[in-house]
Amino acid sequence: MILAVDASTPRASVAVTTDRQIIREICVDVPRGRGGALFSALEGVLGGTPAITRVIVGIGPGSYNGIRSAIAVAWGIATARAIPLVGVSSLLGLGEGSYCAVGDARREQYYFARVVGGDLEGQPELFRKAQLIDAVQQNSNLPIIAPAAIEFLHGVIIRTPSAAKLALIAADWEPNNPQPVYLKSAHITTPRGAKS
């Protein structure tokens, strides 16, 4: 039995799979700063589930807090049960086969990655608007999948990562030490009136 978790977007996903079959998957909204629903979903899939033998977690890119929360909870469950833990790019949970994954990375930047035959081709790249448009045009033969609409891109398939897909992809992967995929450094602001 495999438990998989992804919270890289405002729509988190928790799943249990076995023998390449999806037993249960729950998707919940986890808007910024409100991750409690993720834990309720975990309780929902773990309740009555026989022994989990592996934990798989989506490592991003995406929501800074969501990725960290998912990795922390996955690490906690794997450590408490002394079972393998595997981190996998959340982008692999967007679709099947070959496609381009895009998303808003905030502050007028966007990420872009190609998934070819179910494998991530290189690492996600950060682009400005014109660069993203160019990359999409160069890959016009592939579907474009994003977790949310990008106003200047047309024909984008809107889909969030599926924890069940991540579980099926990484069911046989070697355990690793999941690290969050951050495409840029954290944007930290100083509170008003604070002295530097």
Tab-separated table of N, CA, C and O in Angstrom, residues 3-16 24-43 45 56-63 65-71 73 90 93-94 147 159-166:
chain	number	residue	atom	x	y	z
A	3	LEU	N	0.968	5.482	0.167
A	3	LEU	CA	0.315	6.755	0.450
A	3	LEU	C	1.042	7.828	-0.353
A	3	LEU	O	2.272	7.880	-0.343
A	4	ALA	N	0.296	8.666	-1.052
A	4	ALA	CA	0.900	9.763	-1.812
A	4	ALA	C	0.219	11.072	-1.442
A	4	ALA	O	-0.987	11.110	-1.199
A	5	VAL	N	1.023	12.147	-1.397
A	5	VAL	CA	0.542	13.472	-0.997
A	5	VAL	C	1.120	14.518	-1.934
A	5	VAL	O	2.323	14.490	-2.236
A	6	ASP	N	0.288	15.440	-2.385
A	6	ASP	CA	0.779	16.604	-3.125
A	6	ASP	C	-0.018	17.821	-2.702
A	6	ASP	O	-1.252	17.789	-2.707
A	7	ALA	N	0.689	18.891	-2.328
A	7	ALA	CA	0.043	20.153	-1.947
A	7	ALA	C	0.764	21.323	-2.597
A	7	ALA	O	0.907	22.388	-2.011
A	8	SER	N	1.227	21.122	-3.828
A	8	SER	CA	1.993	22.160	-4.521
A	8	SER	C	1.118	23.252	-5.118
A	8	SER	O	1.622	24.272	-5.577
A	9	THR	N	-0.198	23.040	-5.144
A	9	THR	CA	-1.131	24.036	-5.675
A	9	THR	C	-2.238	24.261	-4.634
A	9	THR	O	-2.313	23.518	-3.654
A	10	PRO	N	-3.110	25.228	-4.845
A	10	PRO	CA	-4.211	25.437	-3.891
A	10	PRO	C	-5.225	24.288	-3.857
A	10	PRO	O	-6.174	24.316	-3.093
A	11	ARG	N	-5.035	23.279	-4.692
A	11	ARG	CA	-5.882	22.076	-4.684
A	11	ARG	C	-4.973	20.887	-4.382
A	11	ARG	O	-4.252	20.402	-5.241
A	12	ALA	N	-4.975	20.455	-3.123
A	12	ALA	CA	-4.112	19.350	-2.688
A	12	ALA	C	-4.763	18.012	-3.016
A	12	ALA	O	-5.976	17.921	-3.212
A	13	SER	N	-3.932	16.981	-3.045
A	13	SER	CA	-4.399	15.647	-3.383
A	13	SER	C	-3.714	14.629	-2.479
A	13	SER	O	-2.510	14.721	-2.235
A	14	VAL	N	-4.486	13.679	-1.968
A	14	VAL	CA	-3.976	12.607	-1.118
A	14	VAL	C	-4.551	11.308	-1.668
A	14	VAL	O	-5.739	11.244	-1.989
A	15	ALA	N	-3.715	10.274	-1.798
A	15	ALA	CA	-4.191	9.027	-2.394
A	15	ALA	C	-3.551	7.813	-1.746
A	15	ALA	O	-2.453	7.897	-1.184
A	16	VAL	N	-4.244	6.693	-1.867
A	16	VAL	CA	-3.694	5.388	-1.488
A	16	VAL	C	-3.823	4.491	-2.707
A	16	VAL	O	-4.891	4.432	-3.339
A	24	ARG	N	-8.043	4.916	-3.311
A	24	ARG	CA	-8.809	6.105	-2.931
A	24	ARG	C	-7.974	7.350	-3.182
A	24	ARG	O	-6.775	7.349	-2.929
A	25	GLU	N	-8.620	8.403	-3.657
A	25	GLU	CA	-7.957	9.703	-3.812
A	25	GLU	C	-8.934	10.777	-3.371
A	25	GLU	O	-10.103	10.752	-3.746
A	26	ILE	N	-8.429	11.693	-2.567
A	26	ILE	CA	-9.227	12.821	-2.096
A	26	ILE	C	-8.518	14.107	-2.501
A	26	ILE	O	-7.311	14.258	-2.277
A	27	CYS	N	-9.260	15.015	-3.105
A	27	CYS	CA	-8.731	16.336	-3.461
A	27	CYS	C	-9.435	17.372	-2.590
A	27	CYS	O	-10.653	17.300	-2.407
A	28	VAL	N	-8.661	18.303	-2.052
A	28	VAL	CA	-9.224	19.332	-1.173
A	28	VAL	C	-8.612	20.688	-1.505
A	28	VAL	O	-7.479	20.775	-1.960
A	29	ASP	N	-9.385	21.733	-1.262
A	29	ASP	CA	-8.871	23.087	-1.445
A	29	ASP	C	-8.036	23.465	-0.234
A	29	ASP	O	-8.477	23.295	0.910
A	30	VAL	N	-6.841	23.963	-0.489
A	30	VAL	CA	-5.950	24.414	0.585
A	30	VAL	C	-5.401	25.796	0.217
A	30	VAL	O	-4.239	25.959	-0.122
A	31	PRO	N	-6.276	26.818	0.290
A	31	PRO	CA	-5.801	28.162	-0.042
A	31	PRO	C	-4.668	28.572	0.884
A	31	PRO	O	-4.481	27.987	1.947
A	32	ARG	N	-3.914	29.555	0.459
A	32	ARG	CA	-2.733	29.998	1.206
A	32	ARG	C	-3.034	30.171	2.685
A	32	ARG	O	-3.968	30.847	3.072
A	33	GLY	N	-2.211	29.515	3.506
A	33	GLY	CA	-2.324	29.667	4.943
A	33	GLY	C	-3.407	28.829	5.590
A	33	GLY	O	-3.646	28.935	6.782
A	34	ARG	N	-4.084	27.961	4.814
A	34	ARG	CA	-5.160	27.152	5.388
A	34	ARG	C	-4.958	25.690	5.008
A	34	ARG	O	-5.698	25.142	4.213
A	35	GLY	N	-3.962	25.066	5.597
A	35	GLY	CA	-3.622	23.687	5.257
A	35	GLY	C	-4.331	22.630	6.064
A	35	GLY	O	-4.066	21.441	5.900
A	36	GLY	N	-5.257	23.006	6.935
A	36	GLY	CA	-5.944	22.032	7.780
A	36	GLY	C	-6.685	20.968	6.989
A	36	GLY	O	-6.788	19.814	7.419
A	37	ALA	N	-7.201	21.331	5.820
A	37	ALA	CA	-7.944	20.375	4.999
A	37	ALA	C	-7.054	19.227	4.539
A	37	ALA	O	-7.526	18.111	4.345
A	38	LEU	N	-5.754	19.494	4.381
A	38	LEU	CA	-4.819	18.436	3.981
A	38	LEU	C	-4.794	17.325	5.028
A	38	LEU	O	-4.821	16.139	4.699
A	39	PHE	N	-4.793	17.711	6.292
A	39	PHE	CA	-4.744	16.718	7.361
A	39	PHE	C	-6.055	15.947	7.478
A	39	PHE	O	-6.057	14.751	7.745
A	40	SER	N	-7.167	16.609	7.221
A	40	SER	CA	-8.457	15.911	7.205
A	40	SER	C	-8.494	14.892	6.069
A	40	SER	O	-8.994	13.777	6.235
A	41	ALA	N	-7.953	15.267	4.908
A	41	ALA	CA	-7.900	14.343	3.770
A	41	ALA	C	-7.020	13.143	4.094
A	41	ALA	O	-7.353	12.004	3.752
A	42	LEU	N	-5.901	13.398	4.771
A	42	LEU	CA	-5.020	12.294	5.168
A	42	LEU	C	-5.750	11.331	6.097
A	42	LEU	O	-5.668	10.110	5.932
A	43	GLU	N	-6.469	11.874	7.056
A	43	GLU	CA	-7.253	11.022	7.958
A	43	GLU	C	-8.272	10.212	7.171
A	43	GLU	O	-8.497	9.031	7.439
A	45	VAL	N	-8.118	9.129	4.005
A	45	VAL	CA	-7.575	8.010	3.217
A	45	VAL	C	-6.893	6.974	4.091
A	45	VAL	O	-6.833	5.801	3.735
A	56	ILE	N	4.923	8.613	-0.862
A	56	ILE	CA	5.407	9.395	-2.000
A	56	ILE	C	4.868	10.811	-1.855
A	56	ILE	O	3.691	11.002	-1.514
A	57	VAL	N	5.729	11.793	-2.098
A	57	VAL	CA	5.314	13.178	-1.926
A	57	VAL	C	5.744	14.026	-3.120
A	57	VAL	O	6.846	13.867	-3.651
A	58	GLY	N	4.844	14.920	-3.550
A	58	GLY	CA	5.159	15.876	-4.606
A	58	GLY	C	6.033	16.986	-4.047
A	58	GLY	O	5.720	17.552	-3.004
A	59	ILE	N	7.136	17.285	-4.738
A	59	ILE	CA	8.113	18.256	-4.234
A	59	ILE	C	8.063	19.600	-4.966
A	59	ILE	O	8.914	20.445	-4.765
A	60	GLY	N	7.055	19.791	-5.792
A	60	GLY	CA	6.912	21.071	-6.478
A	60	GLY	C	7.381	20.997	-7.914
A	60	GLY	O	7.626	19.920	-8.429
A	61	PRO	N	7.489	22.166	-8.540
A	61	PRO	CA	7.373	23.514	-7.998
A	61	PRO	C	5.921	23.893	-7.708
A	61	PRO	O	5.006	23.227	-8.146
A	62	GLY	N	5.790	24.978	-6.944
A	62	GLY	CA	4.461	25.471	-6.613
A	62	GLY	C	4.463	26.243	-5.316
A	62	GLY	O	5.420	26.960	-5.009
A	63	SER	N	3.419	26.067	-4.555
A	63	SER	CA	3.220	26.795	-3.310
A	63	SER	C	4.320	26.489	-2.292
A	63	SER	O	4.515	25.345	-1.897
A	65	ASN	N	4.527	27.158	0.974
A	65	ASN	CA	4.003	26.550	2.205
A	65	ASN	C	3.420	25.164	1.949
A	65	ASN	O	3.574	24.256	2.762
A	66	GLY	N	2.711	25.004	0.840
A	66	GLY	CA	2.098	23.722	0.530
A	66	GLY	C	3.122	22.612	0.357
A	66	GLY	O	2.961	21.509	0.890
A	67	ILE	N	4.191	22.903	-0.386
A	67	ILE	CA	5.234	21.900	-0.615
A	67	ILE	C	5.896	21.524	0.705
A	67	ILE	O	6.095	20.343	1.003
A	68	ARG	N	6.229	22.532	1.508
A	68	ARG	CA	6.881	22.254	2.795
A	68	ARG	C	5.975	21.440	3.716
A	68	ARG	O	6.422	20.518	4.392
A	69	SER	N	4.689	21.761	3.739
A	69	SER	CA	3.744	21.016	4.584
A	69	SER	C	3.636	19.568	4.133
A	69	SER	O	3.647	18.645	4.956
A	70	ALA	N	3.519	19.359	2.828
A	70	ALA	CA	3.384	17.996	2.300
A	70	ALA	C	4.632	17.162	2.601
A	70	ALA	O	4.531	16.003	3.022
A	71	ILE	N	5.808	17.750	2.406
A	71	ILE	CA	7.044	17.015	2.686
A	71	ILE	C	7.148	16.709	4.173
A	71	ILE	O	7.520	15.599	4.568
A	73	VAL	N	4.708	16.330	6.423
A	73	VAL	CA	3.774	15.292	6.842
A	73	VAL	C	4.185	13.936	6.272
A	73	VAL	O	4.092	12.909	6.958
A	90	SER	N	6.085	17.333	-8.763
A	90	SER	CA	4.624	17.460	-8.846
A	90	SER	C	4.154	17.570	-10.292
A	90	SER	O	3.029	17.178	-10.615
A	93	GLY	N	2.539	14.699	-12.070
A	93	GLY	CA	1.178	14.340	-11.702
A	93	GLY	C	0.108	15.112	-12.451
A	93	GLY	O	-1.076	14.952	-12.191
A	94	LEU	N	0.520	15.952	-13.408
A	94	LEU	CA	-0.444	16.769	-14.155
A	94	LEU	C	-1.118	16.020	-15.296
A	94	LEU	O	-2.235	16.339	-15.675
A	147	PRO	N	-1.883	24.488	-13.538
A	147	PRO	CA	-2.803	24.346	-12.403
A	147	PRO	C	-3.844	25.465	-12.321
A	147	PRO	O	-4.834	25.330	-11.611
A	159	ARG	N	-5.406	21.731	-14.834
A	159	ARG	CA	-5.396	20.493	-14.056
A	159	ARG	C	-4.364	20.629	-12.944
A	159	ARG	O	-3.283	21.169	-13.159
A	160	THR	N	-4.700	20.147	-11.762
A	160	THR	CA	-3.742	20.158	-10.656
A	160	THR	C	-3.116	18.767	-10.515
A	160	THR	O	-3.689	17.774	-10.979
A	161	PRO	N	-1.945	18.687	-9.875
A	161	PRO	CA	-1.278	17.384	-9.749
A	161	PRO	C	-2.117	16.363	-8.989
A	161	PRO	O	-2.785	16.694	-8.011
A	162	SER	N	-2.077	15.148	-9.462
A	162	SER	CA	-2.793	14.041	-8.832
A	162	SER	C	-1.814	13.210	-8.011
A	162	SER	O	-0.839	12.677	-8.550
A	163	ALA	N	-2.083	13.088	-6.718
A	163	ALA	CA	-1.231	12.262	-5.862
A	163	ALA	C	-1.268	10.807	-6.329
A	163	ALA	O	-0.257	10.104	-6.266
A	164	ALA	N	-2.421	10.357	-6.821
A	164	ALA	CA	-2.531	8.971	-7.302
A	164	ALA	C	-1.586	8.743	-8.478
A	164	ALA	O	-0.909	7.707	-8.549
A	165	LYS	N	-1.517	9.711	-9.414
A	165	LYS	CA	-0.587	9.571	-10.545
A	165	LYS	C	0.851	9.524	-10.058
A	165	LYS	O	1.668	8.735	-10.550
A	166	LEU	N	1.179	10.374	-9.087
A	166	LEU	CA	2.545	10.357	-8.548
A	166	LEU	C	2.861	9.003	-7.924
A	166	LEU	O	3.970	8.479	-8.077
